[in-house]
mmCIF file of C-alpha atoms and ligand atoms in Angstrom:
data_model
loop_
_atom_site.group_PDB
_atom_site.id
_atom_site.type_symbol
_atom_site.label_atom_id
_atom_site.label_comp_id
_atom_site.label_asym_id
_atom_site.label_seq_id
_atom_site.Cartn_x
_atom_site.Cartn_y
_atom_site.Cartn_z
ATOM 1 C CA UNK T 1 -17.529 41.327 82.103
ATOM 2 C CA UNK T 2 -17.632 41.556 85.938
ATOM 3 C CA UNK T 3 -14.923 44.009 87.513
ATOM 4 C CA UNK T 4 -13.868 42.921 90.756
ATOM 5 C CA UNK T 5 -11.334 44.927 92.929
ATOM 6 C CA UNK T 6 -9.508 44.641 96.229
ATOM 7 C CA UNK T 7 -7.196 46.999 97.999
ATOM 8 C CA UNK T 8 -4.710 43.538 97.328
ATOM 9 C CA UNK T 9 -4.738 39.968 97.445
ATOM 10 C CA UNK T 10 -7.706 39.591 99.789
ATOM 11 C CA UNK T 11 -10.513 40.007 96.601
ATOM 12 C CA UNK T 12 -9.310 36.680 95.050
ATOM 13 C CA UNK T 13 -11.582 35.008 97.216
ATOM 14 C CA UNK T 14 -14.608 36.608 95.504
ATOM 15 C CA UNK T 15 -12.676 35.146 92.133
ATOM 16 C CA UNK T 16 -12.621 31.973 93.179
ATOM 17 C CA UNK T 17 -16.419 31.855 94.430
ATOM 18 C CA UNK T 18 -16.807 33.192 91.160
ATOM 19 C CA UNK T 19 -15.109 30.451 89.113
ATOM 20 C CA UNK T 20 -16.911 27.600 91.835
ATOM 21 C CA UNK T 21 -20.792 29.574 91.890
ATOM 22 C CA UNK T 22 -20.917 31.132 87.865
ATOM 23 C CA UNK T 23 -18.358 29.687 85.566
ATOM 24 C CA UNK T 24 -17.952 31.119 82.375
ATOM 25 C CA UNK T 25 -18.227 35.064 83.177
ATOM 26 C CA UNK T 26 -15.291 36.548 82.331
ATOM 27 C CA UNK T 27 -13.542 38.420 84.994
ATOM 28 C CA UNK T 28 -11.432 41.766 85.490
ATOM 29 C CA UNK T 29 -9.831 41.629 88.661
ATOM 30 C CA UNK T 30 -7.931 44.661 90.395
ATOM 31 C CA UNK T 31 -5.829 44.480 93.594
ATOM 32 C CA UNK T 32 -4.467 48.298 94.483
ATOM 33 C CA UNK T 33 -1.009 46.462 95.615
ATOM 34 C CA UNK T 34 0.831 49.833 95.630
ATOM 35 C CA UNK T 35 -1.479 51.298 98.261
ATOM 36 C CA UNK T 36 -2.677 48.474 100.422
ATOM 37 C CA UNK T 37 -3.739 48.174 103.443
ATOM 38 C CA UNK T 38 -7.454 50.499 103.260
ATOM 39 C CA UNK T 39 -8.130 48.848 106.805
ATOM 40 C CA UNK T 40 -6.415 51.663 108.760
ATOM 41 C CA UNK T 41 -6.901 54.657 106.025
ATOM 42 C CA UNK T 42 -9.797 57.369 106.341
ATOM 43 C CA UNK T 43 -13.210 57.022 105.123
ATOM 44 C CA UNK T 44 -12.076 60.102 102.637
ATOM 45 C CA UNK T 45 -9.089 58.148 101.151
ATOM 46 C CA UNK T 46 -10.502 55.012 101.040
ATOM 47 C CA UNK T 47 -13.928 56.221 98.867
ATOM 48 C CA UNK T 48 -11.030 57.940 96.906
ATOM 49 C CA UNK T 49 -8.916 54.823 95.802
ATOM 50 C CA UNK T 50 -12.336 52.598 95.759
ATOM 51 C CA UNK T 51 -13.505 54.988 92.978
ATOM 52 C CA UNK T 52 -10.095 55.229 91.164
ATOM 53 C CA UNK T 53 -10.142 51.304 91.028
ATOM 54 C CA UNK T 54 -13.410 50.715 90.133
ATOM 55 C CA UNK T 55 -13.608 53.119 87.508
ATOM 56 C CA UNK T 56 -10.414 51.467 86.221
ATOM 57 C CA UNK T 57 -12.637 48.490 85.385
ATOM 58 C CA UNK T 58 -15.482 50.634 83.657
ATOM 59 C CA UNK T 59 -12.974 51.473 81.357
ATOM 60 C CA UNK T 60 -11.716 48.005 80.907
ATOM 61 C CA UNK T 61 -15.234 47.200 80.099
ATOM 62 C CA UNK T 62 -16.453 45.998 83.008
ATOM 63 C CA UNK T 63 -20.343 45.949 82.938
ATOM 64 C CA UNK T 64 -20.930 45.025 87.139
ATOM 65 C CA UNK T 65 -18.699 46.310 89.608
ATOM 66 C CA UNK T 66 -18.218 43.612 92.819
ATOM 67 C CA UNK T 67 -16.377 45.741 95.372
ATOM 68 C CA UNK T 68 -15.002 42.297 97.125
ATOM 69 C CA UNK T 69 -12.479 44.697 99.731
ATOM 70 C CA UNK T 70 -15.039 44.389 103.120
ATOM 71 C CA UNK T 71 -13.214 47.903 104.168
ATOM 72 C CA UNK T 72 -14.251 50.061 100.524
ATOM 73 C CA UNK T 73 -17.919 48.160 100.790
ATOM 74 C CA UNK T 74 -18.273 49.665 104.261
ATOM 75 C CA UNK T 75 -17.265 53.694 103.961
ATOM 76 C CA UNK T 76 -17.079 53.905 99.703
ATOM 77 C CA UNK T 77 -20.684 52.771 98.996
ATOM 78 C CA UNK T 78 -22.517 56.098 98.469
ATOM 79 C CA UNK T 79 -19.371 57.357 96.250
ATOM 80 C CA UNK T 80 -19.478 54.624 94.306
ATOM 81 C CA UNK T 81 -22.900 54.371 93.697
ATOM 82 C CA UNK T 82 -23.618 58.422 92.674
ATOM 83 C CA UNK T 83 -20.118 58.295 90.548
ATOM 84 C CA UNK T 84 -20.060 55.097 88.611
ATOM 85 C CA UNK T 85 -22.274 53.703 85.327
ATOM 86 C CA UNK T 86 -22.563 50.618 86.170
ATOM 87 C CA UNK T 87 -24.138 48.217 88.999
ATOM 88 C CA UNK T 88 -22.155 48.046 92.282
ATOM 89 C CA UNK T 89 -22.207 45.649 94.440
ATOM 90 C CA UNK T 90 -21.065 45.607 97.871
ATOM 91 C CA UNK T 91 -20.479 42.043 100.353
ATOM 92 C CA UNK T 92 -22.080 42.942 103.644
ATOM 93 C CA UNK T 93 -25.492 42.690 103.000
ATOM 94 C CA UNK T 94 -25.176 39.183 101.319
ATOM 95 C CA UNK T 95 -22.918 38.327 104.624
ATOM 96 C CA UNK T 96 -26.014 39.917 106.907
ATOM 97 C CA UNK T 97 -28.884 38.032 105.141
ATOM 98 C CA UNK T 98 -26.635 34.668 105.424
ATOM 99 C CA UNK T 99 -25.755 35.751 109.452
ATOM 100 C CA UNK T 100 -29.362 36.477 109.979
ATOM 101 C CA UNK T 101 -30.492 32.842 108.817
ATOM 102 C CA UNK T 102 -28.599 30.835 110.813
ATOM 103 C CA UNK T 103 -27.833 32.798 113.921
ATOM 104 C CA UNK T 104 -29.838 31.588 117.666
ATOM 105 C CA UNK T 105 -29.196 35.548 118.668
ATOM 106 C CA UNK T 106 -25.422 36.137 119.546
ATOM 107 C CA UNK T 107 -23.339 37.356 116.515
ATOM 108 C CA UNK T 108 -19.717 38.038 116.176
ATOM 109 C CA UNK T 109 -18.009 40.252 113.504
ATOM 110 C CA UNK T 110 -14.331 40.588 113.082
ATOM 111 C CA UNK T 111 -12.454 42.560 110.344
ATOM 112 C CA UNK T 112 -9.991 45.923 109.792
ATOM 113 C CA UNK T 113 -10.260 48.784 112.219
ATOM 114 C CA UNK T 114 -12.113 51.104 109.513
ATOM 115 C CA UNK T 115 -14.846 47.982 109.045
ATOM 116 C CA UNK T 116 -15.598 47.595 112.580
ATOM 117 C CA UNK T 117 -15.220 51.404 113.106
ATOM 118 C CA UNK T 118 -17.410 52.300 110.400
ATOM 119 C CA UNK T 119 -20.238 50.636 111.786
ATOM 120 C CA UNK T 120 -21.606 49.533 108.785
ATOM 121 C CA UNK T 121 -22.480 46.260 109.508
ATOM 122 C CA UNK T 122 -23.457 46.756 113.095
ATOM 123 C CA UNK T 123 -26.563 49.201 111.515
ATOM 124 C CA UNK T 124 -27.130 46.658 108.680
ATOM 125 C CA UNK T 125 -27.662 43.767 111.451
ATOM 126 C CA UNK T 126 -29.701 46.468 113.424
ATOM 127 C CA UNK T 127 -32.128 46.738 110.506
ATOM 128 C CA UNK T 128 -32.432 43.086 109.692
ATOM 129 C CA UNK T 129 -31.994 41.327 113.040
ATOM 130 C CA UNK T 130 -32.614 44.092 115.710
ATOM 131 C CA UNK T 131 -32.888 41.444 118.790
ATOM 132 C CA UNK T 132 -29.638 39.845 117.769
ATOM 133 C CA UNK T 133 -26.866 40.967 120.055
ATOM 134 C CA UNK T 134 -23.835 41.860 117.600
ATOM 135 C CA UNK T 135 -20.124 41.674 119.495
ATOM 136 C CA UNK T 136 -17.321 43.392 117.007
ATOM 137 C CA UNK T 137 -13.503 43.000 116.828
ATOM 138 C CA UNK T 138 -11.206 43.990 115.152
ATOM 139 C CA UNK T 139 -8.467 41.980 113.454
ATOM 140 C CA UNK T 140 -5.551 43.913 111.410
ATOM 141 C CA UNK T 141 -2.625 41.792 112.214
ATOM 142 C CA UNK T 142 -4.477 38.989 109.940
ATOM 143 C CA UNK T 143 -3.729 41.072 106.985
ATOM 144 C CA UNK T 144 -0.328 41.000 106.587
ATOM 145 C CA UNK T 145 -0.127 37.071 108.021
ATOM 146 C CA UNK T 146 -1.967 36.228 104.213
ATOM 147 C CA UNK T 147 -0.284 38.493 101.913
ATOM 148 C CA UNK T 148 2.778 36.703 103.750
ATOM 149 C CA UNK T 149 1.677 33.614 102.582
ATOM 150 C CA UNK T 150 1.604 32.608 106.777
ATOM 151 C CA UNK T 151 -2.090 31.971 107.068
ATOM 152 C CA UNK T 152 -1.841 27.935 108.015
ATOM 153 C CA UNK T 153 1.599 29.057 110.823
ATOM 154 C CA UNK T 154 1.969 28.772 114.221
ATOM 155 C CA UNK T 155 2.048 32.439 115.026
ATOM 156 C CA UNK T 156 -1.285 33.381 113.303
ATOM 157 C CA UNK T 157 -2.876 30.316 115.366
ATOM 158 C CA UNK T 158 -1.803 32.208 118.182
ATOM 159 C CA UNK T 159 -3.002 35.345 116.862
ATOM 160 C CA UNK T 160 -6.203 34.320 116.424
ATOM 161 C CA UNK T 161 -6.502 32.835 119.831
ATOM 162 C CA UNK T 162 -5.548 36.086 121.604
ATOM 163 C CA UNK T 163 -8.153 37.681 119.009
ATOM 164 C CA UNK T 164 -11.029 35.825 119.541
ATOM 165 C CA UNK T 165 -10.779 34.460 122.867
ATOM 166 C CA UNK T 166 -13.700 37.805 124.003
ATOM 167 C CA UNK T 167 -16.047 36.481 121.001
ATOM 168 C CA UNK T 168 -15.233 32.914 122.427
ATOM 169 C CA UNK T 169 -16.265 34.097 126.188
ATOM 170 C CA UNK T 170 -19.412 35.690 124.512
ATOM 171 C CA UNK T 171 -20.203 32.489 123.515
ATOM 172 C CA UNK T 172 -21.447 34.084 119.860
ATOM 173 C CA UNK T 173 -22.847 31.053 117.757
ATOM 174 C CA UNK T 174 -22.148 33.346 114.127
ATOM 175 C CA UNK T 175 -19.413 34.819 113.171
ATOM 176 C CA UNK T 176 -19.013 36.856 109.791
ATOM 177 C CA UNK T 177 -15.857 37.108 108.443
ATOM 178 C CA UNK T 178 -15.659 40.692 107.432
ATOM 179 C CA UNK T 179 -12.650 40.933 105.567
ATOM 180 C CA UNK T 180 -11.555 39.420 102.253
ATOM 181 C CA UNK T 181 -8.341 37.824 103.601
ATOM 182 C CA UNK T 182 -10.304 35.723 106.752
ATOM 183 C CA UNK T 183 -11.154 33.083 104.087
ATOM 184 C CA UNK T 184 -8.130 31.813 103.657
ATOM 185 C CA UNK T 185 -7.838 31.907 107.601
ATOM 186 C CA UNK T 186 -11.197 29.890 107.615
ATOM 187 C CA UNK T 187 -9.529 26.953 108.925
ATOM 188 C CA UNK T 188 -7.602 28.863 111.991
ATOM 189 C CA UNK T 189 -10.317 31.225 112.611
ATOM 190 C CA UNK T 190 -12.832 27.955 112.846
ATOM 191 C CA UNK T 191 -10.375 26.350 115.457
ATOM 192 C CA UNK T 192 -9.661 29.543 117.522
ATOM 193 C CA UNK T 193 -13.814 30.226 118.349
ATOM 194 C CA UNK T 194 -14.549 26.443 118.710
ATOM 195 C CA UNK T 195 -17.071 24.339 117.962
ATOM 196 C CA UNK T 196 -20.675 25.311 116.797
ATOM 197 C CA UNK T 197 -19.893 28.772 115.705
ATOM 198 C CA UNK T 198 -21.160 29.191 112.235
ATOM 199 C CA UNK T 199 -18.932 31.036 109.788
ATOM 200 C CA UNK T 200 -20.423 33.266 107.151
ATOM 201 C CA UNK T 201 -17.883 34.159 104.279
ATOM 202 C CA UNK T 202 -19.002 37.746 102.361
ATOM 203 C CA UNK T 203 -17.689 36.235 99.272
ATOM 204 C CA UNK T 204 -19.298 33.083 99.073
ATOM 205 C CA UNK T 205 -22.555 35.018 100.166
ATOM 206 C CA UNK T 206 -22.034 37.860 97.508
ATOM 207 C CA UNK T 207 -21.165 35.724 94.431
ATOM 208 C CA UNK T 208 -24.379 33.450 95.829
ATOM 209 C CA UNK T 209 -26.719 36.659 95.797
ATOM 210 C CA UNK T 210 -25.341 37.590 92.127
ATOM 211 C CA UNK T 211 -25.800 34.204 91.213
ATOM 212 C CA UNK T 212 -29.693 34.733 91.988
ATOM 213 C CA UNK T 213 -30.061 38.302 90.692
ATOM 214 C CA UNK T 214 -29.039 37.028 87.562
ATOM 215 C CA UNK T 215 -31.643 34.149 87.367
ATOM 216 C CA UNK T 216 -34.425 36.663 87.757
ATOM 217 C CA UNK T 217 -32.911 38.674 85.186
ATOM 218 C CA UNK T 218 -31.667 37.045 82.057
ATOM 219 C CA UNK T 219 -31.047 40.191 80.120
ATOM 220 C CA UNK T 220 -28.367 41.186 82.116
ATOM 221 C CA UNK T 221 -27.194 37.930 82.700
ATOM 222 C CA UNK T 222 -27.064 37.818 79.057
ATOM 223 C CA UNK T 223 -25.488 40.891 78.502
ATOM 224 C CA UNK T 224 -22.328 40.160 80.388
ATOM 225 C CA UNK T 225 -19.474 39.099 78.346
ATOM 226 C CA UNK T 226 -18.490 35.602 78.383
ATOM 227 C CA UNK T 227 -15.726 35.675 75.745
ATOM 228 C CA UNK T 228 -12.166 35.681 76.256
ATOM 229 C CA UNK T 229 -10.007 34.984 79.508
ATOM 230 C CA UNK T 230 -10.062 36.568 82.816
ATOM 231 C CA UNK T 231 -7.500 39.618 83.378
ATOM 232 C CA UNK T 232 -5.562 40.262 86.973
ATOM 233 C CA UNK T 233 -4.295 44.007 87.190
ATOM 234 C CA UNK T 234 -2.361 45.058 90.299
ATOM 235 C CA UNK T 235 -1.195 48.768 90.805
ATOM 236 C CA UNK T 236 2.096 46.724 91.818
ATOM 237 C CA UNK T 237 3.664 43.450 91.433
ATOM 238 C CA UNK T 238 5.380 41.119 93.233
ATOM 239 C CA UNK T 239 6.407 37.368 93.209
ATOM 240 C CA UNK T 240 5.185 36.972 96.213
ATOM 241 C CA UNK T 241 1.095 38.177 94.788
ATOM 242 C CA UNK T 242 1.800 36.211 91.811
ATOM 243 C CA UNK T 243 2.385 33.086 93.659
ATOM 244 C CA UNK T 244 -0.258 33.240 96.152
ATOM 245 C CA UNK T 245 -2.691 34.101 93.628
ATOM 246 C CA UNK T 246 -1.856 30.970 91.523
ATOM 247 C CA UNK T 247 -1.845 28.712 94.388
ATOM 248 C CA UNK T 248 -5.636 30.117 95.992
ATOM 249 C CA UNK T 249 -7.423 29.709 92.410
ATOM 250 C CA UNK T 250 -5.760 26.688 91.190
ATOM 251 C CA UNK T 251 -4.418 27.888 88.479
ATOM 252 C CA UNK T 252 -1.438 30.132 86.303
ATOM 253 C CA UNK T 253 -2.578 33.331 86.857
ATOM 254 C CA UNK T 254 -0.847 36.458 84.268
ATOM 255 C CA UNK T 255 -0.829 39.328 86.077
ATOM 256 C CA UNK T 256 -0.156 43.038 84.454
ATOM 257 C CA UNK T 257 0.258 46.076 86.498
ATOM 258 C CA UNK T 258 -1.032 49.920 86.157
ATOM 259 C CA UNK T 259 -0.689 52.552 88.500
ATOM 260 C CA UNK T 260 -2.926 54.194 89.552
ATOM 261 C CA UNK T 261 -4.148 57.833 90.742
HETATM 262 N N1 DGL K 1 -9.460 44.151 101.634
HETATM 263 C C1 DGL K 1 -9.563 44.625 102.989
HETATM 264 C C2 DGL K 1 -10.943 44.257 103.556
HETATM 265 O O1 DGL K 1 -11.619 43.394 103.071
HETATM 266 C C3 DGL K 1 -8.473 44.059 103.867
HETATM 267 C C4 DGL K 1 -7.098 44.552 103.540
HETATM 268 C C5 DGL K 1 -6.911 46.031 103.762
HETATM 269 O O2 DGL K 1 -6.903 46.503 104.904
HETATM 270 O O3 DGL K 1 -6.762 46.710 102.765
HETATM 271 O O4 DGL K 1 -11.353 44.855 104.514
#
């Protein structure tokens, strides 16, 4: 089984590149409802909910971890890694390696505070593109426009205009999404920089790169469980989470709720 978890709602875009890119695995998904936004917490907190969630799906039986939340992949990684059984895998570098392909040189990155802060993907594009020139901003008010259900109004066009007007003057031809709710902004955010501007999506990339790890190893590809029906968890739940969720994948989703720490 692959575990996925999100600090919320944001994560069920690694589920649905999941259903589109492998269809079959079966899927735990987690979304820490009660205590999202991560975006704006400390690196200490964060790594501390990040390894309360994931080992929530260990003991679900989850045999990969996929931390989808951009925010938990950028400070949690070395807790994760040294605490849990199991595989982890994070979304930047999958959203680096695609950035790196396609960029001419000028690369923009947008996602929450503790992302850009962290610097994570600023080294990661250091190491793997080091003449590339990298311009960062953050986002947070995009957040709370999705798990509104607001991410196709008027106000979060205007948003993203006032957001993205300095990567616009940069004239960046790459932009990586770095934060699981900008995919369902894809359409805004793609309007707001303009033409030409390429726009890399960690979950597409991530679900991609697992795609390829697992055709170059068929045991473990083999080993994960197929059986049975994907499960949605939430630490708390709302209509509001229910509906979305049905409406981004497509179709009825159940969802049970545990609390957490
Ligand atoms: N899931 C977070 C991320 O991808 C966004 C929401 C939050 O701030 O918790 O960075």
């Amino acid at each position: 089984m692959i575990g996925v978890f999100d600090s919320g709602l944001g994560g069920l875009t690694v589920v649905k590149e999941l259903h589109r890119q492998m269809p079959g695995y079966r899927i735990a998904y987690f979304g820490d409802t009660a205590r999202t936004p991560y975006g704006g917490k400390s690196k200490e907190l964060i790594s501390q909910y990040a390894l309360e969630d994931a080992r929530f799906l260990v003991s679900r039986g989850a045999q990969i971890i996929v931390v989808a939340c951009n925010t938990a992949s950028a400070v949690a990684m070395g807790t994760l890694r040294a605490e849990l059984p199991v595989p982890v895998w994070e979304v930047i570098s999958p959203a680096v390696a695609a950035a790196v392909k396609v960029t001419k040189g000028r690369i923009g990155l947008i996602g929450t505070r503790a992302t850009v802060g962290s610097g994570t993907y600023q080294h990661h594009l250091e190491i793997e593109a080091p003449e590339a020139e990298v311009f960062a901003e953050p986002c947070p008010l995009f957040v709370p426009f999705v798990e509104e259900g607001w991410h196709r109004s008027k106000a979060v066009r205007e948003v993203a205009r006032t957001y993205l007007n300095q990567l616009k003057l940069r004239r960046i031809d790459t932009l990586i999404l770095g934060c699981t709710h900008y995919p369902f902004l894809r359409p805004v955010i793609a309007a707001a920089v303009g033409k030409g501007v390429r726009l890399i999506d960690p979950a597409r990339e991530t679900v991609a790169a697992l795609k390829r790890h697992l055709a170059v190893n068929p045991e473990l590809a083999k080993s994960l469980d197929r059986v049975g029906s994907d499960s949605y968890t939430v630490s708390d739940r709302t209509d509001q989470f229910a509906r979305i969720a049905s409406d981004w994948l497509g179709r009825p989703v159940e969802l049970e709720t545990v609390r957490l720490g």
